[in-house]
PDB file of C-alpha atoms in Angstrom:
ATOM      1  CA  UNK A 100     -60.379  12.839  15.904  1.00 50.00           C
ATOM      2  CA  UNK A 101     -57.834  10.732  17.507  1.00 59.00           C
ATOM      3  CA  UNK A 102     -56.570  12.841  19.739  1.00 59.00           C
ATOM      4  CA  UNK A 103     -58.268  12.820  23.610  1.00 61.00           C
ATOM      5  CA  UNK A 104     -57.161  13.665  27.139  1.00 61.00           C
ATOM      6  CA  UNK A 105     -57.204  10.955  29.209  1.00 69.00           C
ATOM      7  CA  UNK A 106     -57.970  11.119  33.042  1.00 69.00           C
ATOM      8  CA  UNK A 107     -55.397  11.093  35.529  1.00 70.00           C
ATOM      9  CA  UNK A 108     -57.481   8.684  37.385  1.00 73.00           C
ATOM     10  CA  UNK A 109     -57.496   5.907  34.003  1.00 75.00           C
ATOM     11  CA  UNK A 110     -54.876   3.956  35.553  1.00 76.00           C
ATOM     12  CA  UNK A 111     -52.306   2.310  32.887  1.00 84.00           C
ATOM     13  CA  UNK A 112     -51.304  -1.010  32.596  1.00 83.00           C
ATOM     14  CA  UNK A 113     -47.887  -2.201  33.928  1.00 88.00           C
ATOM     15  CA  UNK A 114     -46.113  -5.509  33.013  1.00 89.00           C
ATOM     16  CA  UNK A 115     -43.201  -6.992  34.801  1.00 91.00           C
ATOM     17  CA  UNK A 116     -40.672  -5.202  37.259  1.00 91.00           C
ATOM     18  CA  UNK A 117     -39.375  -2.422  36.614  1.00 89.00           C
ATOM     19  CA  UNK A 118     -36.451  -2.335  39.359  1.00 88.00           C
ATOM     20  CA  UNK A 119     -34.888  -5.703  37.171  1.00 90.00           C
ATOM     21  CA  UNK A 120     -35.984  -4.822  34.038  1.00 91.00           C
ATOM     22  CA  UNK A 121     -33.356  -4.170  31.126  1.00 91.00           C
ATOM     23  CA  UNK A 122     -35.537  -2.784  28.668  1.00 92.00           C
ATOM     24  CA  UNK A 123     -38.622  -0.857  29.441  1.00 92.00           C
ATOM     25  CA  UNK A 124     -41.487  -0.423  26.748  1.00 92.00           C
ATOM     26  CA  UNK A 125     -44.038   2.365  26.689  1.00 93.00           C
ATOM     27  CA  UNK A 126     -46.935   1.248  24.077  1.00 92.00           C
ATOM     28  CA  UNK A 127     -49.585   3.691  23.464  1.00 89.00           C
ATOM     29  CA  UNK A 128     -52.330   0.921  23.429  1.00 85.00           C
ATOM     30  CA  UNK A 129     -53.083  -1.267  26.289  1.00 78.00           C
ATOM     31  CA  UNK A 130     -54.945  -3.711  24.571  1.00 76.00           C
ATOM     32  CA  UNK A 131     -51.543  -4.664  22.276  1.00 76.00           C
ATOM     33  CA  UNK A 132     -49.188  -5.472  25.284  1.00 74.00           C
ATOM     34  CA  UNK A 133     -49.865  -9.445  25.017  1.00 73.00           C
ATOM     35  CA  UNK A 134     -49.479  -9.209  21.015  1.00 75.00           C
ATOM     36  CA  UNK A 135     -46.116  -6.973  21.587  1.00 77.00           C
ATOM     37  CA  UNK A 136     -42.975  -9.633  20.791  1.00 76.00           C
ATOM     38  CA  UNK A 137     -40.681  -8.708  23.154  1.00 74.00           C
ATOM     39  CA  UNK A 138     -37.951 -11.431  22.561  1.00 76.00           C
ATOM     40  CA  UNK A 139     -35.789  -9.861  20.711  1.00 80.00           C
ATOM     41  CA  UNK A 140     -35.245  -7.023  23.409  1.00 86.00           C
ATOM     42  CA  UNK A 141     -33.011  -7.483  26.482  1.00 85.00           C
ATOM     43  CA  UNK A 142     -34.191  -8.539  29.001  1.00 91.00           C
ATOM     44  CA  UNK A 143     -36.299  -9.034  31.532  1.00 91.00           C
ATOM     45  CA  UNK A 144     -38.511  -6.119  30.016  1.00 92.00           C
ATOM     46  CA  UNK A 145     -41.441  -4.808  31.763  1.00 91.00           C
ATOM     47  CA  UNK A 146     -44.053  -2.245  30.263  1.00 91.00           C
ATOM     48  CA  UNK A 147     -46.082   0.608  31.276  1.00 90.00           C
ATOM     49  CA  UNK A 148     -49.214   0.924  28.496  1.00 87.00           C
ATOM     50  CA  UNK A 149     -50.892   4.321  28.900  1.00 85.00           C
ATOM     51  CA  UNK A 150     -52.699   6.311  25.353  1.00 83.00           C
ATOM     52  CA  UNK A 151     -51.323  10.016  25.249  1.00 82.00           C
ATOM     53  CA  UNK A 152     -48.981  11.167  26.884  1.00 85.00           C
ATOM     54  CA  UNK A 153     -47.795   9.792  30.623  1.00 87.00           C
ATOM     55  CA  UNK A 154     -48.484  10.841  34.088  1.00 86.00           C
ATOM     56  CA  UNK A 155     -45.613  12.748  35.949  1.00 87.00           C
ATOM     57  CA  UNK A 156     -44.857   9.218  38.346  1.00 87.00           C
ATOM     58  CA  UNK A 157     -45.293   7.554  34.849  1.00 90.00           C
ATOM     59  CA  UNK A 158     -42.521   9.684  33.371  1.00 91.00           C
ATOM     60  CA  UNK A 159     -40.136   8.724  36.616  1.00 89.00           C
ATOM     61  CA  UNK A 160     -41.182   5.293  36.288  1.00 89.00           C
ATOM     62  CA  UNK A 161     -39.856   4.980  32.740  1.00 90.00           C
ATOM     63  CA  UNK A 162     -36.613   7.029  33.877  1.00 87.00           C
ATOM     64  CA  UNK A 163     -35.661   4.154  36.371  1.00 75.00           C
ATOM     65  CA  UNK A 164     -32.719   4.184  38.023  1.00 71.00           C
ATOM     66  CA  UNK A 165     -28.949   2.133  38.316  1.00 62.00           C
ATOM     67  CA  UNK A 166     -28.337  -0.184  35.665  1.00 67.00           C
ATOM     68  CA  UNK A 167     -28.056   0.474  32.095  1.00 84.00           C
ATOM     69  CA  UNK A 168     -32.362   0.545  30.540  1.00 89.00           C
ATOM     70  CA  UNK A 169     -33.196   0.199  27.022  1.00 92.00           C
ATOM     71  CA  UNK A 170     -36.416   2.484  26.573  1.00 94.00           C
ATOM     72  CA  UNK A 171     -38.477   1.471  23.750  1.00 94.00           C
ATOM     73  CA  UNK A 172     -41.575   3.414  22.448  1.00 95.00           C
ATOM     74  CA  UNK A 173     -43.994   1.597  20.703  1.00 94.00           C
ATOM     75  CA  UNK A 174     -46.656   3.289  19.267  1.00 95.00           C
ATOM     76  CA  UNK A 175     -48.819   3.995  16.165  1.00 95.00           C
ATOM     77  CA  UNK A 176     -47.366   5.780  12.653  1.00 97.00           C
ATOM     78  CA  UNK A 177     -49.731   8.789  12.654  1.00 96.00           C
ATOM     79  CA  UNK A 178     -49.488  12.619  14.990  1.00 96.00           C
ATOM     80  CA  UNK A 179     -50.704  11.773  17.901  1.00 94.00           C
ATOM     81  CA  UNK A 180     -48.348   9.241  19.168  1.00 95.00           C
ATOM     82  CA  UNK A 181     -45.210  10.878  17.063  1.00 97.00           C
ATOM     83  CA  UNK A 182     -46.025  14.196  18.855  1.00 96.00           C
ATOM     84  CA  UNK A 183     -46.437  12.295  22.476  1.00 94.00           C
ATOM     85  CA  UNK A 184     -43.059  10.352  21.767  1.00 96.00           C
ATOM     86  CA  UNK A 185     -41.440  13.745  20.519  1.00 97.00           C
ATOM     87  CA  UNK A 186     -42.493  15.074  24.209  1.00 95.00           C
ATOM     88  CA  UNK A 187     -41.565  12.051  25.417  1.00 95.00           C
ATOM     89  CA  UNK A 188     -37.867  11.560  24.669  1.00 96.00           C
ATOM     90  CA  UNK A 189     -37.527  15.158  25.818  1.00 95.00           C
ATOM     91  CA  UNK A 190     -37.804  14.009  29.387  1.00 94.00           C
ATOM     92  CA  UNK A 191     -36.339  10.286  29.012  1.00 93.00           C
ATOM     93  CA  UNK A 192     -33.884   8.576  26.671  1.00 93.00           C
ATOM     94  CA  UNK A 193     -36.157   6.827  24.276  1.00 95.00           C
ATOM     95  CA  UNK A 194     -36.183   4.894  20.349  1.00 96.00           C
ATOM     96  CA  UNK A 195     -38.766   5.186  18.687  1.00 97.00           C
ATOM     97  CA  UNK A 196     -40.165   0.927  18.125  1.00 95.00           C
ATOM     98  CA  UNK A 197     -43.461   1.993  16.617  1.00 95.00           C
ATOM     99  CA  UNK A 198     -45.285   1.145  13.592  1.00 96.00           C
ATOM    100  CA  UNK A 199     -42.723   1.903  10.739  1.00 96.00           C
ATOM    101  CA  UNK A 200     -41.079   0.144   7.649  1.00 96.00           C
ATOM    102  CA  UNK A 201     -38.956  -1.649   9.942  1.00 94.00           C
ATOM    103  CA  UNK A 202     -41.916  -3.293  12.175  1.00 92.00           C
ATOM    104  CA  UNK A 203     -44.012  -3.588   9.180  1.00 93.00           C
ATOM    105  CA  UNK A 204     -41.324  -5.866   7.112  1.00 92.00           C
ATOM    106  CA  UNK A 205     -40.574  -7.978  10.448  1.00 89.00           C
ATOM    107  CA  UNK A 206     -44.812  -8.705  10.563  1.00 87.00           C
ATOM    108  CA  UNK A 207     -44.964  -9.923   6.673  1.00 87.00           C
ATOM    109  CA  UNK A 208     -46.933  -6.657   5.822  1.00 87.00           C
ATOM    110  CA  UNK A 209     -47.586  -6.808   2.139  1.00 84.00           C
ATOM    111  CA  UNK A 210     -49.184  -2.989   1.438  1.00 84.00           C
ATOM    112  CA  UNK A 211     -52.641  -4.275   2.164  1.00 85.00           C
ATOM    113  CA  UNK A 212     -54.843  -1.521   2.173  1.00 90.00           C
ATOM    114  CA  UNK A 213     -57.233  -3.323   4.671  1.00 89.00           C
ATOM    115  CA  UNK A 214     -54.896  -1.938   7.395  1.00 91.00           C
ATOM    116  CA  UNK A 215     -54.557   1.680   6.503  1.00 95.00           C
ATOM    117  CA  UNK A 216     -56.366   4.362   7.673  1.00 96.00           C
ATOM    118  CA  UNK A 217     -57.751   7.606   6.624  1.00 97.00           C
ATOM    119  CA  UNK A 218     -56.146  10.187   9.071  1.00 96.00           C
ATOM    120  CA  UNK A 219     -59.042  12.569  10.688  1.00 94.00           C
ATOM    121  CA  UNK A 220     -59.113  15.812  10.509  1.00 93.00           C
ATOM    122  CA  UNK A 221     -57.381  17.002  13.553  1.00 92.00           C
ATOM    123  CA  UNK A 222     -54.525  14.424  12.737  1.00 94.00           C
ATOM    124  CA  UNK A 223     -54.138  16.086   8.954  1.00 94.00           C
ATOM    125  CA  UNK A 224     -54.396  19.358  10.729  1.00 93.00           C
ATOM    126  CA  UNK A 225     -51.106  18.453  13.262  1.00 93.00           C
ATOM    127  CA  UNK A 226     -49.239  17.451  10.053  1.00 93.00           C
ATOM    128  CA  UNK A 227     -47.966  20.841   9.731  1.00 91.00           C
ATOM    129  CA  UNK A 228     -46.511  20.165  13.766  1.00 92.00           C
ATOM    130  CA  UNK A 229     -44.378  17.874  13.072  1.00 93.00           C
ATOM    131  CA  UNK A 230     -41.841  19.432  10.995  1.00 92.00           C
ATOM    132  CA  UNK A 231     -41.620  21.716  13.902  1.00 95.00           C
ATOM    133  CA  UNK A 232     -41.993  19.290  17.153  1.00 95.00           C
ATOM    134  CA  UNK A 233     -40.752  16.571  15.562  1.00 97.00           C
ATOM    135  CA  UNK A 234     -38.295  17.020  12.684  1.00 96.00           C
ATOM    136  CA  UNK A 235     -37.062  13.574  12.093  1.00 97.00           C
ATOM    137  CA  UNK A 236     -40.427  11.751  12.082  1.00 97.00           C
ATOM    138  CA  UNK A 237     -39.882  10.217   8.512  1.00 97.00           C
ATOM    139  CA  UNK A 238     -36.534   9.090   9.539  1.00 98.00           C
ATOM    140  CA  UNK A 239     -38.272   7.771  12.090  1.00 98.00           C
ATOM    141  CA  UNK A 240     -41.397   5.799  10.177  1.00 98.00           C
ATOM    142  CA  UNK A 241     -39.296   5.379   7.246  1.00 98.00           C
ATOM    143  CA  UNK A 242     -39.946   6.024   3.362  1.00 97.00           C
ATOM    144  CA  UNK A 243     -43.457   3.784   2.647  1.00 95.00           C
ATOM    145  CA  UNK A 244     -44.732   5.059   6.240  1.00 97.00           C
ATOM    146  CA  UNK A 245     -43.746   8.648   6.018  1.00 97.00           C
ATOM    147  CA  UNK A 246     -44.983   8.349   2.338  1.00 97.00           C
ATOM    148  CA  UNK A 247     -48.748   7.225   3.820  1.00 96.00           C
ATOM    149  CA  UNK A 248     -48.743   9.840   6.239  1.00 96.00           C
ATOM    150  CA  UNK A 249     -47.840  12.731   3.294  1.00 95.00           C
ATOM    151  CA  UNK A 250     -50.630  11.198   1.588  1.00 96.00           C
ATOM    152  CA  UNK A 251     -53.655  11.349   4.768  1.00 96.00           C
ATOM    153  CA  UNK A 252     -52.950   7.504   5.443  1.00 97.00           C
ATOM    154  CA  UNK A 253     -51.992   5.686   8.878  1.00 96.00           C
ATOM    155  CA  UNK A 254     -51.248   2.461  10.109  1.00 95.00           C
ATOM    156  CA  UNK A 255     -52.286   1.693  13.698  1.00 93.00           C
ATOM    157  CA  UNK A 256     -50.745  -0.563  16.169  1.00 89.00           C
ATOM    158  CA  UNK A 257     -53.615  -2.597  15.753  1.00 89.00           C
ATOM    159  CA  UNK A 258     -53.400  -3.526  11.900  1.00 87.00           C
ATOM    160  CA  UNK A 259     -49.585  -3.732  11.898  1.00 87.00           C
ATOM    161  CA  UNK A 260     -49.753  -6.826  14.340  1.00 84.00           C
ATOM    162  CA  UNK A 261     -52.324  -8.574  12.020  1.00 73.00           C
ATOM    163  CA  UNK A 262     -51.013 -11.535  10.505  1.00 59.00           C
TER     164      UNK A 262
END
């Protein structure tokens, strides 16, 4: 399934610096931090990529410190990064920027089926979590996403970006 423990010793990626930055991003996929659009967020912004749920420095990272930080989580609309941004925000202040109707309407997505998929059977199993650990993830995804989800559909990071 898609969810994994990931070493302490995979290191994450970081992006700009954080001691200036205005707004600080946490994706949950490395590999999308060139394709993430981060003009329309103050700035400068600098990022800290890392799958699953972040490292204790990590978490103090993303707390900073002095000025006023936008913290932005951007991550896929299925339960394993819901359930590691509902930990998360329980230890920083953090908006959810993932893969919702929102993001999906700003990229031109159209309902293509070519970029849903099937949830496995670990994610269908954490369903039932949510409601529990994170109670306003439909507000969160929004009607269509939330509505894909209820039904045993995602949409990655990945296939939200395509164009």
């Amino acid at each position: 399934g898609e969810f994994s423990i990931v070493p302490a010793e995979v290191p994450s990626a970081r992006v700009g610096d954080r001691r200036t930055a205005r707004t600080l991003i946490y994706p949950t996929k490395q590999h999308c931090l060139p394709r993430i659009e981060v003009g329309q967020f103050a700035q400068p912004v600098a990022a800290l990529g890392r799958y699953g749920l972040p490292r204790h420095a990590e978490v103090a990272w993303l707390r900073g410190e002095g000025h006023e930080i936008f913290r932005l989580f951007i991550g896929d609309a299925d339960p394993p990064d819901l359930l590691v941004f509902a930990w998360l925000r329980e230890h920083v202040s953090i908006q959810w920027a993932g893969v919702n109707d929102e993001f999906l309407k700003a990229r031109g997505y159209d309902g293509n089926p070519n970029v849903q998929i099937r949830l496995a059977d670990s994610e269908r199993a954490a369903l039932t979590q949510l409601v529990h650990l994170c109670p306003d993830y439909r507000e969160l995804l929004g009607k269509s996403c939330a509505s894909l989800l209820d039904s045993g559909l995602k949409i990655e990071l990945e296939g939200a970006m395509i164009r």
